[in-house]
PDB file of C-alpha atoms in Angstrom:
ATOM      1  CA  MET A  46     -55.701  20.022  33.989  1.00 32.00           C
ATOM      2  CA  GLN A  47     -58.448  22.550  34.423  1.00 34.00           C
ATOM      3  CA  THR A  48     -59.760  23.362  37.868  1.00 35.00           C
ATOM      4  CA  GLU A  49     -63.028  24.783  38.816  1.00 44.00           C
ATOM      5  CA  ASP A  50     -61.546  28.356  38.829  1.00 49.00           C
ATOM      6  CA  ASP A  51     -60.476  27.942  35.366  1.00 43.00           C
ATOM      7  CA  ALA A  52     -63.651  27.065  33.988  1.00 49.00           C
ATOM      8  CA  PRO A  53     -65.498  29.189  31.526  1.00 61.00           C
ATOM      9  CA  ARG A  54     -67.437  32.195  32.851  1.00 66.00           C
ATOM     10  CA  HIS A  55     -70.780  31.086  31.251  1.00 65.00           C
ATOM     11  CA  LEU A  56     -70.404  27.750  33.140  1.00 66.00           C
ATOM     12  CA  ARG A  57     -71.032  29.305  36.570  1.00 80.00           C
ATOM     13  CA  LEU A  58     -74.417  30.673  35.318  1.00 91.00           C
ATOM     14  CA  ALA A  59     -76.812  28.127  36.327  1.00 93.00           C
ATOM     15  CA  GLY A  60     -79.811  27.913  34.345  1.00 95.00           C
ATOM     16  CA  ILE A  61     -78.098  29.562  31.484  1.00 97.00           C
ATOM     17  CA  ILE A  62     -77.298  27.572  28.371  1.00 96.00           C
ATOM     18  CA  ARG A  63     -74.759  29.023  26.008  1.00 95.00           C
ATOM     19  CA  LEU A  64     -74.940  27.878  22.211  1.00 94.00           C
ATOM     20  CA  GLY A  65     -72.265  28.217  19.558  1.00 93.00           C
ATOM     21  CA  LEU A  66     -73.837  29.612  16.463  1.00 92.00           C
ATOM     22  CA  GLY A  67     -70.599  29.647  14.144  1.00 80.00           C
ATOM     23  CA  GLY A  68     -71.274  29.454  10.344  1.00 81.00           C
ATOM     24  CA  GLY A  69     -74.354  31.463  10.287  1.00 86.00           C
ATOM     25  CA  ARG A  70     -74.569  35.247   9.928  1.00 92.00           C
ATOM     26  CA  GLY A  71     -75.085  37.538  12.983  1.00 92.00           C
ATOM     27  CA  PRO A  72     -73.901  36.164  16.669  1.00 95.00           C
ATOM     28  CA  SER A  73     -71.528  33.769  17.209  1.00 93.00           C
ATOM     29  CA  ASP A  74     -73.397  32.840  20.452  1.00 95.00           C
ATOM     30  CA  ALA A  75     -76.748  32.566  22.131  1.00 97.00           C
ATOM     31  CA  TYR A  76     -77.716  32.214  25.738  1.00 97.00           C
ATOM     32  CA  VAL A  77     -81.087  30.526  26.475  1.00 97.00           C
ATOM     33  CA  PHE A  78     -83.021  30.725  29.926  1.00 98.00           C
ATOM     34  CA  ASP A  79     -86.307  30.739  31.370  1.00 97.00           C
ATOM     35  CA  PRO A  80     -86.710  33.869  33.573  1.00 97.00           C
ATOM     36  CA  HIS A  81     -86.018  36.910  31.356  1.00 98.00           C
ATOM     37  CA  ARG A  82     -84.184  38.510  34.250  1.00 98.00           C
ATOM     38  CA  LEU A  83     -81.139  36.195  33.542  1.00 98.00           C
ATOM     39  CA  ALA A  84     -80.466  38.370  30.350  1.00 98.00           C
ATOM     40  CA  LEU A  85     -78.762  40.624  32.616  1.00 98.00           C
ATOM     41  CA  PRO A  86     -75.819  38.171  33.530  1.00 97.00           C
ATOM     42  CA  SER A  87     -75.998  36.667  29.977  1.00 97.00           C
ATOM     43  CA  TRP A  88     -75.397  40.610  28.552  1.00 98.00           C
ATOM     44  CA  ALA A  89     -72.762  40.684  31.134  1.00 96.00           C
ATOM     45  CA  CYS A  90     -70.824  37.359  30.113  1.00 95.00           C
ATOM     46  CA  ALA A  91     -71.401  38.278  26.553  1.00 96.00           C
ATOM     47  CA  LEU A  92     -69.609  42.069  26.587  1.00 96.00           C
ATOM     48  CA  GLY A  93     -67.099  41.746  29.654  1.00 90.00           C
ATOM     49  CA  GLU A  94     -66.387  43.974  31.943  1.00 82.00           C
ATOM     50  CA  SER A  95     -65.301  47.001  29.758  1.00 76.00           C
ATOM     51  CA  GLY A  96     -66.046  48.718  26.627  1.00 85.00           C
ATOM     52  CA  SER A  97     -69.121  50.792  25.395  1.00 93.00           C
ATOM     53  CA  PRO A  98     -72.680  49.838  26.025  1.00 97.00           C
ATOM     54  CA  ALA A  99     -74.475  47.944  23.465  1.00 98.00           C
ATOM     55  CA  LEU A 100     -77.728  48.875  21.659  1.00 98.00           C
ATOM     56  CA  LEU A 101     -80.435  46.480  23.019  1.00 98.00           C
ATOM     57  CA  VAL A 102     -82.612  45.260  20.148  1.00 98.00           C
ATOM     58  CA  THR A 103     -85.450  43.265  21.931  1.00 98.00           C
ATOM     59  CA  LEU A 104     -88.568  41.279  20.834  1.00 98.00           C
ATOM     60  CA  ASP A 105     -91.316  40.696  23.220  1.00 98.00           C
ATOM     61  CA  ARG A 106     -94.950  40.841  23.986  1.00 96.00           C
ATOM     62  CA  HIS A 107     -94.566  43.108  26.965  1.00 95.00           C
ATOM     63  CA  LEU A 108     -92.484  46.382  27.400  1.00 96.00           C
ATOM     64  CA  ASP A 109     -90.087  45.203  30.006  1.00 97.00           C
ATOM     65  CA  VAL A 110     -89.202  48.656  31.012  1.00 98.00           C
ATOM     66  CA  VAL A 111     -90.382  48.754  34.664  1.00 98.00           C
ATOM     67  CA  VAL A 112     -87.981  50.887  36.807  1.00 98.00           C
ATOM     68  CA  PRO A 113     -86.089  48.658  39.375  1.00 97.00           C
ATOM     69  CA  ARG A 114     -87.185  49.046  42.910  1.00 96.00           C
ATOM     70  CA  GLU A 115     -83.745  50.265  43.861  1.00 97.00           C
ATOM     71  CA  PRO A 116     -82.102  51.280  40.515  1.00 98.00           C
ATOM     72  CA  GLY A 117     -78.938  52.770  42.298  1.00 97.00           C
ATOM     73  CA  LYS A 118     -78.281  49.676  43.843  1.00 98.00           C
ATOM     74  CA  VAL A 119     -77.723  47.767  40.597  1.00 98.00           C
ATOM     75  CA  PRO A 120     -73.983  47.031  40.211  1.00 97.00           C
ATOM     76  CA  ASP A 121     -71.892  48.546  37.800  1.00 96.00           C
ATOM     77  CA  ARG A 122     -70.517  46.256  34.962  1.00 95.00           C
ATOM     78  CA  SER A 123     -67.096  46.719  36.345  1.00 94.00           C
ATOM     79  CA  ALA A 124     -68.493  44.908  39.628  1.00 95.00           C
ATOM     80  CA  GLY A 125     -68.219  41.497  37.653  1.00 94.00           C
ATOM     81  CA  LEU A 126     -70.246  39.019  36.499  1.00 95.00           C
ATOM     82  CA  ARG A 127     -70.958  37.126  39.682  1.00 95.00           C
ATOM     83  CA  ALA A 128     -72.228  40.389  41.148  1.00 96.00           C
ATOM     84  CA  LEU A 129     -74.677  40.974  38.277  1.00 97.00           C
ATOM     85  CA  ASP A 130     -75.896  37.357  38.322  1.00 97.00           C
ATOM     86  CA  GLU A 131     -76.688  37.564  42.025  1.00 97.00           C
ATOM     87  CA  HIS A 132     -78.530  40.871  41.540  1.00 98.00           C
ATOM     88  CA  ALA A 133     -80.874  39.475  39.018  1.00 98.00           C
ATOM     89  CA  ARG A 134     -81.610  36.201  40.813  1.00 97.00           C
ATOM     90  CA  TRP A 135     -82.335  38.072  44.128  1.00 97.00           C
ATOM     91  CA  SER A 136     -82.980  41.758  43.523  1.00 98.00           C
ATOM     92  CA  LEU A 137     -84.699  42.013  40.178  1.00 98.00           C
ATOM     93  CA  ASP A 138     -88.508  41.423  40.140  1.00 97.00           C
ATOM     94  CA  VAL A 139     -89.667  37.951  39.686  1.00 96.00           C
ATOM     95  CA  ARG A 140     -92.164  39.277  37.067  1.00 95.00           C
ATOM     96  CA  ASN A 141     -89.132  39.681  34.837  1.00 96.00           C
ATOM     97  CA  TYR A 142     -90.078  43.478  33.627  1.00 97.00           C
ATOM     98  CA  ASP A 143     -87.182  45.633  34.970  1.00 98.00           C
ATOM     99  CA  HIS A 144     -84.162  43.756  33.604  1.00 98.00           C
ATOM    100  CA  ILE A 145     -83.737  46.444  30.782  1.00 98.00           C
ATOM    101  CA  LEU A 146     -83.462  49.255  32.711  1.00 98.00           C
ATOM    102  CA  ALA A 147     -81.365  47.489  35.107  1.00 98.00           C
ATOM    103  CA  ALA A 148     -78.848  46.647  32.210  1.00 98.00           C
ATOM    104  CA  MET A 149     -78.794  50.473  31.709  1.00 98.00           C
ATOM    105  CA  GLU A 150     -78.043  50.896  35.269  1.00 98.00           C
ATOM    106  CA  ALA A 151     -75.294  48.659  34.864  1.00 98.00           C
ATOM    107  CA  GLY A 152     -73.607  50.365  31.936  1.00 97.00           C
ATOM    108  CA  LEU A 153     -74.314  47.247  29.594  1.00 98.00           C
ATOM    109  CA  VAL A 154     -76.976  48.674  27.488  1.00 98.00           C
ATOM    110  CA  GLY A 155     -77.100  52.144  26.006  1.00 98.00           C
ATOM    111  CA  ASP A 156     -80.146  52.643  23.932  1.00 98.00           C
ATOM    112  CA  ALA A 157     -83.010  50.103  23.282  1.00 98.00           C
ATOM    113  CA  LEU A 158     -85.169  49.395  20.125  1.00 98.00           C
ATOM    114  CA  LEU A 159     -88.037  47.771  21.865  1.00 98.00           C
ATOM    115  CA  VAL A 160     -90.505  45.585  19.291  1.00 98.00           C
ATOM    116  CA  ALA A 161     -93.393  44.909  21.918  1.00 97.00           C
ATOM    117  CA  ARG A 162     -97.233  45.229  21.732  1.00 93.00           C
ATOM    118  CA  THR A 163     -98.362  45.945  25.834  1.00 93.00           C
ATOM    119  CA  ARG A 164     -96.951  47.976  28.382  1.00 92.00           C
ATOM    120  CA  PRO A 165     -97.178  46.354  32.017  1.00 90.00           C
ATOM    121  CA  ARG A 166     -98.422  48.413  34.693  1.00 89.00           C
ATOM    122  CA  GLY A 167     -95.985  50.744  36.301  1.00 91.00           C
ATOM    123  CA  SER A 168     -93.723  50.687  33.143  1.00 95.00           C
ATOM    124  CA  PHE A 169     -91.636  53.719  32.000  1.00 97.00           C
ATOM    125  CA  ALA A 170     -93.568  55.854  29.588  1.00 94.00           C
ATOM    126  CA  GLY A 171     -91.125  58.277  28.648  1.00 95.00           C
ATOM    127  CA  GLU A 172     -88.716  58.203  25.417  1.00 97.00           C
ATOM    128  CA  THR A 173     -85.449  58.979  27.280  1.00 98.00           C
ATOM    129  CA  TYR A 174     -84.637  57.219  30.559  1.00 98.00           C
ATOM    130  CA  VAL A 175     -82.127  58.957  32.725  1.00 98.00           C
ATOM    131  CA  ASP A 176     -80.213  56.567  34.944  1.00 98.00           C
ATOM    132  CA  THR A 177     -79.286  57.414  38.268  1.00 98.00           C
ATOM    133  CA  LYS A 178     -75.747  57.948  37.073  1.00 97.00           C
ATOM    134  CA  GLY A 179     -77.221  60.784  34.626  1.00 98.00           C
ATOM    135  CA  ARG A 180     -76.688  59.043  31.512  1.00 98.00           C
ATOM    136  CA  SER A 181     -79.570  59.327  28.802  1.00 98.00           C
ATOM    137  CA  HIS A 182     -80.970  56.073  27.010  1.00 98.00           C
ATOM    138  CA  ARG A 183     -83.258  56.358  24.218  1.00 98.00           C
ATOM    139  CA  LEU A 184     -85.997  54.062  24.035  1.00 98.00           C
ATOM    140  CA  VAL A 185     -87.589  53.435  20.631  1.00 98.00           C
ATOM    141  CA  VAL A 186     -90.832  51.384  20.941  1.00 97.00           C
ATOM    142  CA  VAL A 187     -92.339  49.698  17.947  1.00 97.00           C
ATOM    143  CA  PRO A 188     -95.254  47.136  17.757  1.00 97.00           C
ATOM    144  CA  THR A 189     -94.226  44.694  14.910  1.00 98.00           C
ATOM    145  CA  VAL A 190     -90.901  43.903  13.154  1.00 98.00           C
ATOM    146  CA  ASP A 191     -92.693  45.221  10.105  1.00 98.00           C
ATOM    147  CA  ARG A 192     -93.039  48.538  11.629  1.00 97.00           C
ATOM    148  CA  ALA A 193     -89.254  48.283  12.508  1.00 98.00           C
ATOM    149  CA  SER A 194     -88.165  47.500   8.737  1.00 98.00           C
ATOM    150  CA  GLU A 195     -90.660  50.117   7.375  1.00 97.00           C
ATOM    151  CA  ALA A 196     -89.010  52.611   9.770  1.00 97.00           C
ATOM    152  CA  TRP A 197     -85.499  51.346   8.679  1.00 97.00           C
ATOM    153  CA  ASN A 198     -86.181  51.680   4.921  1.00 96.00           C
ATOM    154  CA  HIS A 199     -88.384  54.589   4.746  1.00 96.00           C
ATOM    155  CA  PRO A 200     -88.106  56.725   7.766  1.00 95.00           C
ATOM    156  CA  ALA A 201     -90.749  59.038   8.436  1.00 94.00           C
ATOM    157  CA  PRO A 202     -90.425  62.309  10.819  1.00 93.00           C
ATOM    158  CA  GLY A 203     -89.722  61.210  14.264  1.00 90.00           C
ATOM    159  CA  ASP A 204     -88.816  57.506  13.285  1.00 94.00           C
ATOM    160  CA  ALA A 205     -85.746  56.760  15.211  1.00 97.00           C
ATOM    161  CA  VAL A 206     -84.795  53.290  14.265  1.00 98.00           C
ATOM    162  CA  ARG A 207     -82.605  54.082  11.679  1.00 97.00           C
ATOM    163  CA  ASP A 208     -80.967  56.403  13.849  1.00 97.00           C
ATOM    164  CA  VAL A 209     -79.949  54.243  16.845  1.00 98.00           C
ATOM    165  CA  LEU A 210     -79.050  51.167  14.672  1.00 97.00           C
ATOM    166  CA  GLU A 211     -76.518  53.447  12.851  1.00 96.00           C
ATOM    167  CA  ARG A 212     -74.921  54.986  15.765  1.00 96.00           C
ATOM    168  CA  ALA A 213     -74.486  51.493  17.413  1.00 97.00           C
ATOM    169  CA  ASP A 214     -70.804  49.706  17.337  1.00 95.00           C
ATOM    170  CA  GLN A 215     -72.487  46.411  18.914  1.00 97.00           C
ATOM    171  CA  VAL A 216     -76.094  45.091  19.385  1.00 98.00           C
ATOM    172  CA  LEU A 217     -77.635  42.695  21.914  1.00 98.00           C
ATOM    173  CA  LEU A 218     -80.224  40.623  20.132  1.00 98.00           C
ATOM    174  CA  ASP A 219     -82.815  39.598  22.689  1.00 98.00           C
ATOM    175  CA  ILE A 220     -85.939  37.633  22.195  1.00 98.00           C
ATOM    176  CA  ASP A 221     -88.563  36.469  24.358  1.00 98.00           C
ATOM    177  CA  LEU A 222     -90.377  33.510  23.321  1.00 98.00           C
ATOM    178  CA  ASP A 223     -93.922  35.031  24.573  1.00 97.00           C
ATOM    179  CA  CYS A 224     -93.363  37.304  21.707  1.00 97.00           C
ATOM    180  CA  PHE A 225     -94.860  34.772  19.491  1.00 98.00           C
ATOM    181  CA  THR A 226     -97.961  34.366  21.606  1.00 97.00           C
ATOM    182  CA  SER A 227    -101.260  36.104  21.981  1.00 95.00           C
ATOM    183  CA  LEU A 228    -104.181  36.243  24.669  1.00 91.00           C
ATOM    184  CA  SER A 229    -107.514  34.632  24.152  1.00 90.00           C
ATOM    185  CA  ASP A 230    -110.290  37.259  23.417  1.00 88.00           C
ATOM    186  CA  ALA A 231    -112.654  34.617  24.902  1.00 88.00           C
ATOM    187  CA  ASP A 232    -110.337  34.349  27.975  1.00 87.00           C
ATOM    188  CA  PRO A 233    -107.639  36.886  28.854  1.00 82.00           C
ATOM    189  CA  THR A 234    -105.949  34.285  30.756  1.00 84.00           C
ATOM    190  CA  THR A 235    -105.502  31.966  28.174  1.00 91.00           C
ATOM    191  CA  VAL A 236    -102.334  32.245  26.238  1.00 93.00           C
ATOM    192  CA  ILE A 237    -102.523  31.040  22.452  1.00 94.00           C
ATOM    193  CA  PRO A 238     -98.898  29.959  20.901  1.00 96.00           C
ATOM    194  CA  TRP A 239     -98.592  31.132  17.389  1.00 97.00           C
ATOM    195  CA  PRO A 240     -98.089  28.343  14.758  1.00 97.00           C
ATOM    196  CA  ARG A 241     -94.803  28.413  12.752  1.00 97.00           C
ATOM    197  CA  ALA A 242     -96.618  30.353   9.672  1.00 98.00           C
ATOM    198  CA  ILE A 243     -97.500  33.453  11.934  1.00 98.00           C
ATOM    199  CA  ILE A 244     -94.043  33.243  13.399  1.00 98.00           C
ATOM    200  CA  ARG A 245     -92.541  33.464  10.054  1.00 98.00           C
ATOM    201  CA  GLU A 246     -94.816  36.238   9.152  1.00 98.00           C
ATOM    202  CA  PHE A 247     -94.158  38.238  12.276  1.00 98.00           C
ATOM    203  CA  LEU A 248     -90.312  37.761  12.256  1.00 98.00           C
ATOM    204  CA  LEU A 249     -89.441  37.894   8.395  1.00 98.00           C
ATOM    205  CA  PRO A 250     -92.127  40.134   6.908  1.00 98.00           C
ATOM    206  CA  GLU A 251     -91.723  41.126   3.303  1.00 97.00           C
ATOM    207  CA  GLY A 252     -89.161  44.111   2.980  1.00 96.00           C
ATOM    208  CA  SER A 253     -87.467  43.130   6.310  1.00 98.00           C
ATOM    209  CA  GLU A 254     -83.912  41.909   4.932  1.00 97.00           C
ATOM    210  CA  ASP A 255     -82.154  45.186   5.134  1.00 98.00           C
ATOM    211  CA  PHE A 256     -83.235  45.856   8.466  1.00 98.00           C
ATOM    212  CA  TRP A 257     -82.302  42.491   9.959  1.00 98.00           C
ATOM    213  CA  ASP A 258     -78.811  42.999   7.760  1.00 98.00           C
ATOM    214  CA  ALA A 259     -78.433  46.006   9.872  1.00 98.00           C
ATOM    215  CA  VAL A 260     -79.215  44.607  12.978  1.00 98.00           C
ATOM    216  CA  LEU A 261     -77.322  41.303  12.514  1.00 98.00           C
ATOM    217  CA  LYS A 262     -74.073  42.723  11.072  1.00 96.00           C
ATOM    218  CA  ARG A 263     -73.496  44.478  14.511  1.00 97.00           C
ATOM    219  CA  THR A 264     -74.886  41.728  16.924  1.00 97.00           C
ATOM    220  CA  VAL A 265     -72.503  40.196  19.179  1.00 96.00           C
ATOM    221  CA  ALA A 266     -74.880  38.005  20.989  1.00 97.00           C
ATOM    222  CA  MET A 267     -78.459  36.765  21.097  1.00 98.00           C
ATOM    223  CA  THR A 268     -80.444  36.134  24.222  1.00 98.00           C
ATOM    224  CA  LEU A 269     -83.603  33.944  24.044  1.00 98.00           C
ATOM    225  CA  ALA A 270     -85.968  33.842  27.044  1.00 98.00           C
ATOM    226  CA  ARG A 271     -88.331  30.779  27.118  1.00 96.00           C
ATOM    227  CA  GLU A 272     -90.626  32.156  29.854  1.00 93.00           C
ATOM    228  CA  PRO A 273     -93.028  29.177  30.228  1.00 94.00           C
ATOM    229  CA  HIS A 274     -95.533  30.588  32.515  1.00 91.00           C
ATOM    230  CA  HIS A 275     -96.007  33.377  29.787  1.00 91.00           C
ATOM    231  CA  CYS A 276     -96.290  30.602  26.744  1.00 91.00           C
ATOM    232  CA  GLY A 277     -98.965  28.625  28.106  1.00 92.00           C
ATOM    233  CA  GLY A 278     -96.994  25.959  30.363  1.00 92.00           C
ATOM    234  CA  LEU A 279     -94.163  23.916  29.958  1.00 92.00           C
ATOM    235  CA  LEU A 280     -95.478  21.677  27.197  1.00 93.00           C
ATOM    236  CA  ALA A 281     -96.887  24.471  24.878  1.00 92.00           C
ATOM    237  CA  SER A 282     -93.825  26.528  25.505  1.00 95.00           C
ATOM    238  CA  GLY A 283     -91.742  23.481  24.561  1.00 95.00           C
ATOM    239  CA  GLU A 284     -93.589  23.131  21.348  1.00 96.00           C
ATOM    240  CA  LEU A 285     -93.485  26.871  20.661  1.00 97.00           C
ATOM    241  CA  PHE A 286     -89.736  27.008  21.071  1.00 97.00           C
ATOM    242  CA  ARG A 287     -89.341  24.291  18.440  1.00 97.00           C
ATOM    243  CA  ASP A 288     -91.519  25.955  15.992  1.00 97.00           C
ATOM    244  CA  ALA A 289     -89.807  29.262  16.512  1.00 98.00           C
ATOM    245  CA  ALA A 290     -86.225  28.188  16.948  1.00 97.00           C
ATOM    246  CA  GLU A 291     -87.057  26.766  13.047  1.00 97.00           C
ATOM    247  CA  VAL A 292     -87.719  30.355  11.822  1.00 98.00           C
ATOM    248  CA  LEU A 293     -85.162  32.164  14.172  1.00 97.00           C
ATOM    249  CA  PHE A 294     -82.293  29.878  14.003  1.00 97.00           C
ATOM    250  CA  ARG A 295     -82.366  28.209  10.496  1.00 96.00           C
ATOM    251  CA  GLU A 296     -84.057  31.142   8.377  1.00 97.00           C
ATOM    252  CA  LEU A 297     -82.981  34.425  10.138  1.00 97.00           C
ATOM    253  CA  LEU A 298     -79.660  33.291  11.511  1.00 97.00           C
ATOM    254  CA  ARG A 299     -79.013  30.710   9.102  1.00 95.00           C
ATOM    255  CA  VAL A 300     -77.449  28.177  11.386  1.00 95.00           C
ATOM    256  CA  GLU A 301     -78.952  24.697  12.572  1.00 92.00           C
ATOM    257  CA  PRO A 302     -81.654  25.063  15.518  1.00 89.00           C
ATOM    258  CA  PRO A 303     -80.663  23.883  19.036  1.00 84.00           C
TER     259      PRO A 303
END
């Protein structure tokens, strides 16, 4: 008989849904949640408490690379899942933009390939982040999947996409649903969700197959943040999730959508 203490680790992560993705290509597990800072315990759950840090490949509207308020107080991954989960919920910023550098401080993430278009105020601007333990982390930023795949297929001087991917033993693939939105030109406070055709064009541009093969064959888990307040609200974000899931799961990962 299974007791509460014997329950799988992910069942203790409130607000995080774990999905099995067997039978497709890429990761066997996905973690779905709303606030993006819950990626921190999800990555900890996926990677465990030992082993080398993973390369983070993240697709987002924003560059979530603001330095945590107290980076030296981020628990190390060896502190365990509970410590990292508690830190994400109570110590990381509720604006959800410091979890990536927190994951580097925790020893979960090594380098990061960031596909993002806007930079929040106060975000780290350098190409290398040195954490409080003295470890260096490369931050490779490209605005679109099309640009990332171009840098993989035909690297120009200074392109680092191929370099960080080829060096990675394992990858965490991270998607923020607001990646598939834009701000209205008429009213910058209004979020416009993309239709499915535009999501497909962004996520699977012509010539991106080799890039995605390189990412997915190394990916151990995927995280997906729904961030409804950045996607037009609960109803709009629900419709956006449905459209994005069709492309992301069925066409990219080749599994049935959740």
